[in-house]
mmCIF file of C-alpha atoms and ligand atoms in Angstrom:
data_model
loop_
_atom_site.group_PDB
_atom_site.id
_atom_site.type_symbol
_atom_site.label_atom_id
_atom_site.label_comp_id
_atom_site.label_asym_id
_atom_site.label_seq_id
_atom_site.Cartn_x
_atom_site.Cartn_y
_atom_site.Cartn_z
ATOM 1 C CA MET A 1 47.951 -13.492 41.208
ATOM 2 C CA LEU A 2 48.591 -11.997 37.793
ATOM 3 C CA THR A 3 48.082 -8.290 37.208
ATOM 4 C CA GLU A 4 47.874 -5.930 34.225
ATOM 5 C CA ALA A 5 51.457 -4.918 35.018
ATOM 6 C CA ASP A 6 52.502 -8.528 34.307
ATOM 7 C CA ALA A 7 51.154 -8.222 30.749
ATOM 8 C CA CYS A 8 52.979 -4.881 30.276
ATOM 9 C CA HIS A 9 56.262 -6.419 31.418
ATOM 10 C CA MET A 10 55.740 -9.390 29.088
ATOM 11 C CA ALA A 11 55.113 -6.996 26.192
ATOM 12 C CA ARG A 12 58.509 -5.426 26.988
ATOM 13 C CA CYS A 13 60.108 -8.931 26.942
ATOM 14 C CA ILE A 14 58.730 -9.385 23.412
ATOM 15 C CA GLU A 15 60.155 -6.001 22.366
ATOM 16 C CA LEU A 16 63.561 -6.943 23.760
ATOM 17 C CA ALA A 17 63.451 -10.408 22.183
ATOM 18 C CA LEU A 18 62.812 -8.923 18.728
ATOM 19 C CA GLN A 19 66.214 -7.283 18.845
ATOM 20 C CA GLY A 20 67.668 -10.757 18.306
ATOM 21 C CA ALA A 21 65.767 -11.260 15.018
ATOM 22 C CA GLY A 22 68.138 -12.420 12.307
ATOM 23 C CA SER A 23 70.995 -13.288 14.673
ATOM 24 C CA VAL A 24 69.784 -15.960 17.127
ATOM 25 C CA SER A 25 68.519 -18.710 14.810
ATOM 26 C CA PRO A 26 68.444 -21.706 15.294
ATOM 27 C CA ASN A 27 67.796 -20.489 18.839
ATOM 28 C CA PRO A 28 64.537 -18.727 19.752
ATOM 29 C CA MET A 29 64.134 -14.967 20.291
ATOM 30 C CA VAL A 30 63.943 -14.339 24.020
ATOM 31 C CA GLY A 31 63.743 -11.215 26.144
ATOM 32 C CA SER A 32 63.745 -10.987 29.930
ATOM 33 C CA LEU A 33 62.978 -8.373 32.559
ATOM 34 C CA ILE A 34 63.570 -8.236 36.311
ATOM 35 C CA VAL A 35 61.146 -6.168 38.350
ATOM 36 C CA CYS A 36 61.442 -5.270 42.036
ATOM 37 C CA ASP A 37 58.750 -3.316 43.899
ATOM 38 C CA GLY A 38 57.206 -2.285 40.579
ATOM 39 C CA SER A 39 60.462 -0.965 39.071
ATOM 40 C CA VAL A 40 62.470 -2.568 36.309
ATOM 41 C CA ILE A 41 65.944 -3.276 37.704
ATOM 42 C CA GLY A 42 67.350 -5.385 34.866
ATOM 43 C CA GLU A 43 66.709 -6.153 31.186
ATOM 44 C CA GLY A 44 68.342 -8.475 28.716
ATOM 45 C CA TYR A 45 67.784 -10.451 25.539
ATOM 46 C CA HIS A 46 69.360 -13.340 23.695
ATOM 47 C CA MET A 47 71.651 -11.538 21.265
ATOM 48 C CA GLN A 48 73.399 -14.270 19.359
ATOM 49 C CA CYS A 49 73.217 -18.011 18.861
ATOM 50 C CA GLY A 50 75.691 -19.553 21.318
ATOM 51 C CA GLY A 51 75.716 -16.416 23.493
ATOM 52 C CA PRO A 52 74.202 -16.017 26.966
ATOM 53 C CA HIS A 53 70.452 -16.476 27.268
ATOM 54 C CA ALA A 54 68.111 -13.554 27.973
ATOM 55 C CA GLU A 55 67.655 -14.444 31.667
ATOM 56 C CA VAL A 56 71.440 -14.482 32.205
ATOM 57 C CA ASN A 57 71.795 -11.031 30.600
ATOM 58 C CA ALA A 58 68.860 -9.603 32.586
ATOM 59 C CA ILE A 59 70.273 -10.922 35.887
ATOM 60 C CA ALA A 60 73.740 -9.606 35.011
ATOM 61 C CA ALA A 61 72.240 -6.156 34.364
ATOM 62 C CA VAL A 62 70.949 -5.856 37.955
ATOM 63 C CA SER A 63 73.302 -3.533 39.791
ATOM 64 C CA ASP A 64 72.218 -4.564 43.313
ATOM 65 C CA PRO A 65 71.987 -8.405 43.354
ATOM 66 C CA SER A 66 70.537 -8.349 46.888
ATOM 67 C CA LEU A 67 67.235 -7.183 45.301
ATOM 68 C CA LEU A 68 66.895 -10.418 43.299
ATOM 69 C CA SER A 69 65.512 -12.364 46.270
ATOM 70 C CA ARG A 70 62.381 -10.167 46.217
ATOM 71 C CA SER A 71 62.011 -9.701 42.465
ATOM 72 C CA THR A 72 59.961 -11.155 39.620
ATOM 73 C CA LEU A 73 61.679 -12.410 36.492
ATOM 74 C CA TYR A 74 59.682 -12.133 33.260
ATOM 75 C CA VAL A 75 60.578 -14.126 30.178
ATOM 76 C CA ASN A 76 58.652 -14.815 26.979
ATOM 77 C CA LEU A 77 59.848 -18.435 26.683
ATOM 78 C CA GLU A 78 60.181 -21.058 29.409
ATOM 79 C CA PRO A 79 63.672 -20.989 30.986
ATOM 80 C CA CYS A 80 65.846 -23.892 29.825
ATOM 81 C CA SER A 81 66.640 -26.852 32.034
ATOM 82 C CA HIS A 82 69.447 -28.537 30.080
ATOM 83 C CA PHE A 83 73.135 -27.978 29.434
ATOM 84 C CA GLY A 84 73.486 -26.725 25.859
ATOM 85 C CA ARG A 85 76.065 -24.155 24.850
ATOM 86 C CA THR A 86 75.278 -22.478 28.192
ATOM 87 C CA PRO A 87 74.231 -23.859 31.639
ATOM 88 C CA PRO A 88 70.481 -24.141 32.509
ATOM 89 C CA CYS A 89 68.758 -20.803 33.194
ATOM 90 C CA SER A 90 66.328 -22.434 35.640
ATOM 91 C CA ASP A 91 69.324 -23.348 37.857
ATOM 92 C CA LEU A 92 70.586 -19.749 37.767
ATOM 93 C CA ILE A 93 67.140 -18.429 38.817
ATOM 94 C CA ILE A 94 67.088 -20.911 41.725
ATOM 95 C CA GLU A 95 70.669 -20.037 42.693
ATOM 96 C CA LYS A 96 69.842 -16.308 42.729
ATOM 97 C CA MET A 97 66.760 -17.055 44.878
ATOM 98 C CA ILE A 98 64.353 -15.183 42.581
ATOM 99 C CA PRO A 99 60.975 -16.040 44.161
ATOM 100 C CA ARG A 100 58.570 -15.341 41.248
ATOM 101 C CA VAL A 101 58.798 -16.082 37.537
ATOM 102 C CA VAL A 102 56.290 -15.139 34.819
ATOM 103 C CA VAL A 103 56.552 -17.109 31.591
ATOM 104 C CA GLY A 104 54.926 -16.266 28.232
ATOM 105 C CA CYS A 105 54.856 -19.747 26.700
ATOM 106 C CA ARG A 106 56.386 -23.189 27.076
ATOM 107 C CA ASP A 107 59.412 -24.260 25.076
ATOM 108 C CA PRO A 108 58.465 -27.044 22.599
ATOM 109 C CA ASN A 109 62.091 -28.184 22.371
ATOM 110 C CA PRO A 110 61.898 -31.797 23.667
ATOM 111 C CA LYS A 111 65.020 -31.062 25.760
ATOM 112 C CA VAL A 112 62.948 -28.495 27.727
ATOM 113 C CA ALA A 113 59.158 -28.996 27.171
ATOM 114 C CA GLY A 114 57.908 -28.118 30.648
ATOM 115 C CA ARG A 115 60.994 -29.356 32.510
ATOM 116 C CA GLY A 116 62.317 -25.823 33.093
ATOM 117 C CA ILE A 117 59.051 -24.797 34.761
ATOM 118 C CA MET A 118 58.889 -28.048 36.754
ATOM 119 C CA ARG A 119 62.430 -27.553 38.025
ATOM 120 C CA LEU A 120 61.589 -24.029 39.220
ATOM 121 C CA ARG A 121 58.346 -25.151 40.923
ATOM 122 C CA ASP A 122 60.101 -28.113 42.573
ATOM 123 C CA SER A 123 62.501 -25.585 44.122
ATOM 124 C CA GLY A 124 59.679 -23.448 45.509
ATOM 125 C CA VAL A 125 59.645 -20.714 42.848
ATOM 126 C CA ASP A 126 56.151 -19.306 42.081
ATOM 127 C CA VAL A 127 55.756 -19.757 38.324
ATOM 128 C CA TYR A 128 52.937 -18.175 36.306
ATOM 129 C CA GLU A 129 52.441 -19.257 32.721
ATOM 130 C CA GLY A 130 50.594 -18.069 29.647
ATOM 131 C CA VAL A 131 50.909 -14.268 29.951
ATOM 132 C CA LEU A 132 50.441 -12.886 26.393
ATOM 133 C CA GLU A 133 50.792 -16.499 25.306
ATOM 134 C CA ALA A 134 49.426 -15.999 21.749
ATOM 135 C CA GLU A 135 51.853 -13.126 21.132
ATOM 136 C CA CYS A 136 54.774 -15.120 22.579
ATOM 137 C CA LEU A 137 53.940 -18.149 20.411
ATOM 138 C CA ARG A 138 53.741 -15.925 17.332
ATOM 139 C CA LEU A 139 57.065 -14.241 18.124
ATOM 140 C CA ASN A 140 58.788 -17.621 17.942
ATOM 141 C CA GLU A 141 56.594 -19.149 15.249
ATOM 142 C CA ALA A 142 59.661 -20.340 13.316
ATOM 143 C CA PHE A 143 61.354 -21.973 16.308
ATOM 144 C CA ILE A 144 58.075 -23.619 17.377
ATOM 145 C CA THR A 145 57.241 -24.900 13.863
ATOM 146 C CA SER A 146 60.720 -26.322 13.523
ATOM 147 C CA HIS A 147 60.357 -28.312 16.767
ATOM 148 C CA THR A 148 56.746 -29.369 16.324
ATOM 149 C CA LYS A 149 56.639 -30.085 12.573
ATOM 150 C CA GLY A 150 60.230 -30.962 11.751
ATOM 151 C CA ARG A 151 60.356 -28.423 8.924
ATOM 152 C CA PRO A 152 60.944 -24.669 8.524
ATOM 153 C CA PHE A 153 58.168 -22.122 9.077
ATOM 154 C CA VAL A 154 57.088 -21.143 5.545
ATOM 155 C CA ALA A 155 55.925 -17.609 4.678
ATOM 156 C CA LEU A 156 54.772 -16.865 1.118
ATOM 157 C CA LYS A 157 55.665 -13.288 0.163
ATOM 158 C CA ILE A 158 53.639 -11.940 -2.735
ATOM 159 C CA ALA A 159 53.353 -8.446 -4.246
ATOM 160 C CA GLU A 160 50.036 -8.153 -6.060
ATOM 161 C CA THR A 161 47.672 -5.664 -7.590
ATOM 162 C CA LEU A 162 44.219 -5.017 -6.109
ATOM 163 C CA ASP A 163 42.817 -7.517 -8.593
ATOM 164 C CA GLY A 164 45.204 -10.255 -7.425
ATOM 165 C CA ARG A 165 47.816 -10.149 -10.233
ATOM 166 C CA ILE A 166 51.567 -10.588 -9.721
ATOM 167 C CA ALA A 167 52.889 -9.913 -13.248
ATOM 168 C CA THR A 168 51.604 -8.674 -16.585
ATOM 169 C CA ALA A 169 50.709 -11.157 -19.310
ATOM 170 C CA ASP A 170 54.313 -11.203 -20.572
ATOM 171 C CA GLY A 171 55.696 -11.873 -17.073
ATOM 172 C CA ALA A 172 56.868 -8.348 -16.140
ATOM 173 C CA SER A 173 56.533 -7.695 -12.403
ATOM 174 C CA LYS A 174 58.972 -4.850 -11.738
ATOM 175 C CA TRP A 175 57.566 -3.014 -9.969
ATOM 176 C CA ILE A 176 54.129 -3.613 -8.569
ATOM 177 C CA THR A 177 54.748 -2.027 -5.165
ATOM 178 C CA GLY A 178 56.585 1.174 -4.275
ATOM 179 C CA SER A 179 60.001 1.673 -2.701
ATOM 180 C CA GLU A 180 58.748 1.604 0.935
ATOM 181 C CA ALA A 181 57.182 -1.843 0.485
ATOM 182 C CA ARG A 182 60.275 -3.121 -1.322
ATOM 183 C CA ARG A 183 62.467 -1.902 1.520
ATOM 184 C CA GLU A 184 60.252 -3.855 3.927
ATOM 185 C CA VAL A 185 60.861 -6.973 1.810
ATOM 186 C CA HIS A 186 64.605 -6.476 2.249
ATOM 187 C CA ARG A 187 64.115 -6.096 6.009
ATOM 188 C CA LEU A 188 62.060 -9.302 6.048
ATOM 189 C CA ARG A 189 64.777 -11.146 4.141
ATOM 190 C CA SER A 190 67.301 -10.127 6.781
ATOM 191 C CA THR A 191 65.170 -11.777 9.496
ATOM 192 C CA TYR A 192 64.551 -15.102 7.689
ATOM 193 C CA ASP A 193 67.093 -17.913 7.639
ATOM 194 C CA ALA A 194 66.533 -18.599 3.939
ATOM 195 C CA VAL A 195 64.776 -17.095 0.911
ATOM 196 C CA LEU A 196 63.455 -19.376 -1.840
ATOM 197 C CA ALA A 197 62.408 -18.784 -5.450
ATOM 198 C CA GLY A 198 61.598 -20.974 -8.457
ATOM 199 C CA ALA A 199 63.716 -21.129 -11.590
ATOM 200 C CA ALA A 200 61.071 -19.244 -13.593
ATOM 201 C CA THR A 201 61.212 -16.204 -11.309
ATOM 202 C CA VAL A 202 64.991 -16.292 -10.981
ATOM 203 C CA LEU A 203 65.316 -16.278 -14.778
ATOM 204 C CA LEU A 204 62.597 -13.747 -15.613
ATOM 205 C CA ASP A 205 63.317 -11.250 -12.824
ATOM 206 C CA ARG A 206 67.076 -11.789 -12.628
ATOM 207 C CA ALA A 207 66.391 -12.016 -8.896
ATOM 208 C CA GLN A 208 69.315 -11.562 -6.482
ATOM 209 C CA LEU A 209 67.418 -12.409 -3.277
ATOM 210 C CA THR A 210 69.870 -10.397 -1.154
ATOM 211 C CA VAL A 211 69.428 -7.667 1.462
ATOM 212 C CA ARG A 212 70.281 -4.343 -0.143
ATOM 213 C CA ASP A 213 67.966 -1.517 0.898
ATOM 214 C CA VAL A 214 68.466 -1.942 4.661
ATOM 215 C CA GLU A 215 71.234 -2.990 7.071
ATOM 216 C CA GLY A 216 71.193 -6.706 7.781
ATOM 217 C CA ARG A 217 72.690 -10.047 6.983
ATOM 218 C CA ASN A 218 71.897 -11.951 3.805
ATOM 219 C CA PRO A 219 69.871 -15.134 4.208
ATOM 220 C CA LEU A 220 70.756 -18.423 2.523
ATOM 221 C CA ARG A 221 69.394 -18.282 -1.048
ATOM 222 C CA VAL A 222 67.510 -21.325 -2.282
ATOM 223 C CA VAL A 223 66.564 -21.972 -5.923
ATOM 224 C CA LEU A 224 64.239 -24.726 -7.111
ATOM 225 C CA ASP A 225 65.514 -25.628 -10.555
ATOM 226 C CA SER A 226 64.511 -29.161 -11.595
ATOM 227 C CA GLY A 227 66.505 -29.162 -14.860
ATOM 228 C CA LEU A 228 69.405 -26.914 -13.787
ATOM 229 C CA ARG A 229 68.470 -24.374 -16.435
ATOM 230 C CA VAL A 230 69.454 -21.219 -14.498
ATOM 231 C CA PRO A 231 72.923 -20.194 -15.785
ATOM 232 C CA PHE A 232 75.567 -20.226 -13.064
ATOM 233 C CA ASP A 233 76.519 -16.611 -13.761
ATOM 234 C CA ALA A 234 72.982 -15.409 -12.932
ATOM 235 C CA PRO A 235 72.722 -12.713 -10.193
ATOM 236 C CA VAL A 236 71.311 -15.270 -7.745
ATOM 237 C CA PHE A 237 74.773 -16.908 -7.685
ATOM 238 C CA SER A 238 76.615 -13.677 -6.822
ATOM 239 C CA SER A 239 79.256 -13.917 -4.115
ATOM 240 C CA ASP A 240 77.110 -11.890 -1.643
ATOM 241 C CA ALA A 241 75.615 -14.972 -0.011
ATOM 242 C CA PRO A 242 75.574 -18.767 -0.362
ATOM 243 C CA THR A 243 73.047 -20.265 -2.788
ATOM 244 C CA LEU A 244 71.690 -23.772 -2.546
ATOM 245 C CA VAL A 245 70.049 -25.331 -5.610
ATOM 246 C CA PHE A 246 67.510 -28.144 -5.537
ATOM 247 C CA ALA A 247 67.268 -30.155 -8.755
ATOM 248 C CA ALA A 248 65.623 -33.359 -9.923
ATOM 249 C CA GLY A 249 67.391 -36.638 -9.204
ATOM 250 C CA ARG A 250 67.517 -37.297 -12.966
ATOM 251 C CA MET A 251 70.058 -34.445 -13.287
ATOM 252 C CA GLN A 252 72.683 -36.276 -11.224
ATOM 253 C CA GLY A 253 75.839 -36.909 -13.251
ATOM 254 C CA THR A 254 74.811 -34.564 -16.117
ATOM 255 C CA THR A 255 77.099 -31.917 -17.611
ATOM 256 C CA GLU A 256 74.989 -29.211 -15.859
ATOM 257 C CA ALA A 257 75.543 -30.922 -12.512
ATOM 258 C CA SER A 258 79.301 -31.138 -13.007
ATOM 259 C CA ALA A 259 79.392 -27.498 -14.182
ATOM 260 C CA ALA A 260 77.710 -26.529 -10.889
ATOM 261 C CA GLU A 261 80.230 -28.572 -8.937
ATOM 262 C CA LYS A 262 83.141 -26.905 -10.795
ATOM 263 C CA LYS A 263 81.671 -23.489 -9.902
ATOM 264 C CA GLY A 264 81.396 -24.533 -6.238
ATOM 265 C CA ILE A 265 77.586 -24.333 -6.327
ATOM 266 C CA GLU A 266 75.945 -26.896 -4.086
ATOM 267 C CA VAL A 267 73.126 -28.877 -5.697
ATOM 268 C CA VAL A 268 70.828 -31.163 -3.715
ATOM 269 C CA PHE A 269 68.990 -33.750 -5.798
ATOM 270 C CA VAL A 270 65.445 -34.573 -4.778
ATOM 271 C CA ARG A 271 62.442 -36.559 -5.996
ATOM 272 C CA GLU A 272 60.042 -35.214 -8.610
ATOM 273 C CA VAL A 273 56.296 -35.261 -8.045
ATOM 274 C CA PRO A 274 53.545 -34.040 -10.405
ATOM 275 C CA GLY A 275 54.123 -30.256 -10.771
ATOM 276 C CA GLY A 276 57.805 -30.159 -9.885
ATOM 277 C CA LEU A 277 60.173 -31.055 -7.084
ATOM 278 C CA ASP A 278 58.963 -32.718 -3.911
ATOM 279 C CA LEU A 279 58.566 -29.714 -1.598
ATOM 280 C CA SER A 280 58.397 -31.875 1.558
ATOM 281 C CA GLN A 281 61.804 -33.308 0.752
ATOM 282 C CA VAL A 282 63.158 -29.797 0.077
ATOM 283 C CA LEU A 283 61.881 -28.621 3.475
ATOM 284 C CA ARG A 284 63.248 -31.677 5.280
ATOM 285 C CA GLU A 285 66.677 -30.978 3.825
ATOM 286 C CA LEU A 286 66.502 -27.290 4.847
ATOM 287 C CA HIS A 287 65.427 -28.351 8.361
ATOM 288 C CA ARG A 288 68.448 -30.654 8.548
ATOM 289 C CA ARG A 289 70.571 -27.591 7.753
ATOM 290 C CA ASP A 290 69.079 -25.624 10.671
ATOM 291 C CA VAL A 291 66.849 -23.423 8.480
ATOM 292 C CA LEU A 292 64.012 -22.498 10.839
ATOM 293 C CA SER A 293 62.302 -19.852 8.722
ATOM 294 C CA LEU A 294 61.822 -19.731 4.968
ATOM 295 C CA LEU A 295 60.587 -16.761 2.962
ATOM 296 C CA VAL A 296 59.201 -17.966 -0.361
ATOM 297 C CA GLU A 297 59.247 -15.270 -3.033
ATOM 298 C CA SER A 298 57.223 -17.297 -5.410
ATOM 299 C CA GLY A 299 55.308 -16.850 -8.591
ATOM 300 C CA SER A 300 51.900 -18.322 -9.321
ATOM 301 C CA ARG A 301 52.932 -21.950 -9.561
ATOM 302 C CA LEU A 302 55.174 -22.184 -6.565
ATOM 303 C CA SER A 303 52.720 -20.354 -4.292
ATOM 304 C CA ALA A 304 49.964 -22.751 -5.344
ATOM 305 C CA ALA A 305 52.259 -25.768 -4.941
ATOM 306 C CA PHE A 306 53.111 -24.851 -1.312
ATOM 307 C CA VAL A 307 49.435 -24.261 -0.497
ATOM 308 C CA ARG A 308 48.251 -27.482 -2.157
ATOM 309 C CA ALA A 309 50.906 -29.466 -0.291
ATOM 310 C CA GLY A 310 49.726 -27.922 3.013
ATOM 311 C CA LEU A 311 53.220 -26.564 3.577
ATOM 312 C CA ALA A 312 52.484 -22.818 3.828
ATOM 313 C CA ASP A 313 52.113 -21.256 7.270
ATOM 314 C CA LYS A 314 51.752 -17.560 6.561
ATOM 315 C CA LEU A 315 50.951 -15.221 3.724
ATOM 316 C CA LEU A 316 52.679 -11.849 3.506
ATOM 317 C CA MET A 317 50.612 -10.089 0.879
ATOM 318 C CA PHE A 318 51.783 -6.671 -0.310
ATOM 319 C CA ILE A 319 48.833 -5.107 -2.117
ATOM 320 C CA ALA A 320 49.292 -2.176 -4.495
ATOM 321 C CA PRO A 321 46.367 0.076 -5.450
ATOM 322 C CA LYS A 322 46.621 -0.927 -9.130
ATOM 323 C CA LEU A 323 44.773 -3.159 -11.575
ATOM 324 C CA PHE A 324 46.358 -5.402 -14.260
ATOM 325 C CA GLY A 325 43.208 -7.141 -15.521
ATOM 326 C CA ALA A 326 42.387 -10.747 -16.269
ATOM 327 C CA ASP A 327 45.089 -11.350 -18.897
ATOM 328 C CA ALA A 328 47.808 -10.842 -16.252
ATOM 329 C CA LEU A 329 49.328 -13.590 -14.059
ATOM 330 C CA PRO A 330 47.260 -14.452 -10.945
ATOM 331 C CA SER A 331 48.857 -14.743 -7.492
ATOM 332 C CA PHE A 332 47.966 -18.404 -7.304
ATOM 333 C CA ALA A 333 47.875 -21.050 -10.042
ATOM 334 C CA PRO A 334 44.811 -23.361 -9.749
ATOM 335 C CA LEU A 335 44.175 -24.630 -6.221
ATOM 336 C CA ALA A 336 41.486 -27.158 -7.198
ATOM 337 C CA VAL A 337 38.825 -25.457 -5.081
ATOM 338 C CA GLU A 338 35.527 -26.837 -6.361
ATOM 339 C CA ALA A 339 33.086 -25.076 -4.035
ATOM 340 C CA PRO A 340 33.271 -22.047 -1.726
ATOM 341 C CA SER A 341 33.108 -24.450 1.211
ATOM 342 C CA GLY A 342 36.348 -26.027 -0.020
ATOM 343 C CA ALA A 343 38.283 -22.736 -0.019
ATOM 344 C CA VAL A 344 41.726 -22.579 1.506
ATOM 345 C CA GLN A 345 41.084 -20.972 4.901
ATOM 346 C CA LEU A 346 43.251 -18.261 6.426
ATOM 347 C CA GLU A 347 42.996 -15.972 9.388
ATOM 348 C CA PHE A 348 44.030 -12.348 9.169
ATOM 349 C CA GLY A 349 47.002 -11.205 11.233
ATOM 350 C CA GLN A 350 48.350 -7.663 11.247
ATOM 351 C CA SER A 351 48.169 -5.122 8.454
ATOM 352 C CA LYS A 352 50.420 -2.152 7.852
ATOM 353 C CA ALA A 353 50.763 0.578 5.238
ATOM 354 C CA PHE A 354 54.032 1.063 3.350
ATOM 355 C CA GLY A 355 53.743 4.219 1.276
ATOM 356 C CA ARG A 356 50.701 3.700 -0.990
ATOM 357 C CA ASP A 357 50.752 -0.072 -0.485
ATOM 358 C CA ILE A 358 49.397 -2.317 2.256
ATOM 359 C CA LEU A 359 50.986 -5.404 3.786
ATOM 360 C CA LEU A 360 48.377 -7.877 4.892
ATOM 361 C CA GLU A 361 49.441 -10.853 6.989
ATOM 362 C CA ALA A 362 47.320 -13.973 7.055
ATOM 363 C CA TYR A 363 47.839 -17.371 8.637
ATOM 364 C CA PHE A 364 46.910 -20.626 6.894
ATOM 365 C CA GLN A 365 44.505 -22.667 8.980
ATOM 366 C CA PRO A 366 45.189 -26.361 9.390
HETATM 367 N N1 NAP B 401 54.747 -10.074 -7.759
HETATM 368 C C1 NAP B 401 55.347 -11.008 -7.085
HETATM 369 O O1 NAP B 401 55.310 -11.050 -5.843
HETATM 370 C C2 NAP B 401 56.144 -12.040 -7.799
HETATM 371 C C3 NAP B 401 56.998 -12.867 -7.085
HETATM 372 C C4 NAP B 401 57.680 -13.850 -7.754
HETATM 373 C C5 NAP B 401 57.485 -13.987 -9.128
HETATM 374 N N2 NAP B 401 56.664 -13.145 -9.786
HETATM 375 C C6 NAP B 401 56.435 -13.308 -11.219
HETATM 376 O O2 NAP B 401 55.883 -14.605 -11.378
HETATM 377 C C7 NAP B 401 56.272 -15.099 -12.631
HETATM 378 C C8 NAP B 401 56.800 -16.505 -12.459
HETATM 379 O O3 NAP B 401 55.785 -17.288 -11.908
HETATM 380 P P1 NAP B 401 55.649 -18.797 -12.305
HETATM 381 O O4 NAP B 401 54.348 -19.296 -11.805
HETATM 382 O O5 NAP B 401 55.928 -18.934 -13.756
HETATM 383 O O6 NAP B 401 56.890 -19.448 -11.599
HETATM 384 P P2 NAP B 401 57.256 -19.616 -10.056
HETATM 385 O O7 NAP B 401 56.029 -19.981 -9.303
HETATM 386 O O8 NAP B 401 58.051 -18.479 -9.537
HETATM 387 O O9 NAP B 401 58.258 -20.803 -10.107
HETATM 388 C C9 NAP B 401 57.876 -22.010 -10.669
HETATM 389 C C10 NAP B 401 59.115 -22.724 -11.038
HETATM 390 O O10 NAP B 401 59.645 -23.367 -9.868
HETATM 391 C C11 NAP B 401 60.147 -24.614 -10.202
HETATM 392 N N3 NAP B 401 59.558 -25.655 -9.352
HETATM 393 C C12 NAP B 401 60.247 -26.676 -8.794
HETATM 394 N N4 NAP B 401 59.470 -27.432 -8.046
HETATM 395 C C13 NAP B 401 58.238 -26.911 -8.135
HETATM 396 C C14 NAP B 401 56.978 -27.304 -7.597
HETATM 397 N N5 NAP B 401 56.836 -28.370 -6.797
HETATM 398 N N6 NAP B 401 55.892 -26.586 -7.909
HETATM 399 C C15 NAP B 401 55.993 -25.485 -8.690
HETATM 400 N N7 NAP B 401 57.170 -25.051 -9.255
HETATM 401 C C16 NAP B 401 58.265 -25.776 -8.968
HETATM 402 C C17 NAP B 401 59.732 -24.885 -11.645
HETATM 403 O O11 NAP B 401 60.855 -24.719 -12.436
HETATM 404 P P3 NAP B 401 61.566 -25.988 -13.002
HETATM 405 O O12 NAP B 401 60.487 -26.814 -13.613
HETATM 406 O O13 NAP B 401 62.558 -25.472 -13.909
HETATM 407 O O14 NAP B 401 62.126 -26.614 -11.776
HETATM 408 C C18 NAP B 401 58.794 -23.783 -12.015
HETATM 409 O O15 NAP B 401 59.083 -23.324 -13.293
HETATM 410 C C19 NAP B 401 57.281 -14.118 -13.191
HETATM 411 O O16 NAP B 401 56.635 -13.323 -14.134
HETATM 412 C C20 NAP B 401 57.690 -13.296 -12.022
HETATM 413 O O17 NAP B 401 58.033 -12.003 -12.406
HETATM 414 C C21 NAP B 401 55.987 -12.174 -9.150
#
């Protein structure tokens, strides 16, 4: 039987798991709780890729191990069943004779995918699944997308005016939102594996794409620059973080390409399609490099290109209470929507105020 207390304990697992944001990728964020006679006797989370899993930390935090044999273990993601960098958590739960396990969602990793739960049930453990499942799936949206789609989870981050404009007619966009919203962008960057921008934005905004206003690690910086026109002394190539450039195959062997090589800047050459570089190929390459989550800080064209290619998962729209008017740059270049029934469909997620601005989350519907 599941109770309301089970949902409360799972909510705590999610809270704990979030503490691993920015340091566990390419592993998932996982939190775990051990409860005996209604009291929490142990808590833990996965702190670092390669480090002990959440269940191991929660079990280790229990001061009286004799209580484990009458406790419930809560975990937001199915316990693993394979030997990776650490031994299987399902085996540890069985060994410690924990009789009841409550799981938020299954692990889509083909090495696990239901096997962890099966192993526990085969050993007589009572396993309950699907507690706060939607929240648990959302928590690990990047990990899940990576395993189910073979590409990073893509979030488009846009700062726009109330009338949907991201820059004035001459391309000026600094600043549309206030300092609180901009600080939140820096926090977001620190939780994503990579941040991507197009050459146009990198040149016009002299974008650095680093984490500056908050504590946190810098993500990999990714620049789409078909013709290698961004100078290699631009701020985006500062020594703060690595920068990966994607360019058109036709640029291979050019003087620009050898200048990049001399500077130690890595360039990956990909196919061109109408509108620019082949975004699917870019994402496949990032997936190969263990990039699970990608924050796209795009202008009009790049945002539209990701949407038209069906490669955007989430929209992070910072809206400022300002108007720029119709001569300014719209958030999205043409999307070829011919009738209202053909609109790109999204579903609202959370919204939050940052100073005078609002962050609206929305999920692209398949
Ligand atoms: N308010 C905001 O949130 C925000 C955010 C970012 C930018 N901006 C503003 O947006 C403006 C730039 O927007 P934009 O539309 O000109 O440029 P953009 O969308 O930022 O970037 C487009 C550039 O990306 C490169 N690219 C490579 N592959 C592409 C593909 N498949 N599809 C589309 N682009 C591809 C192209 O450069 P190459 O052809 O050289 O490869 C293209 O010039 C600037 O004024 C900037 O200040 C505002």
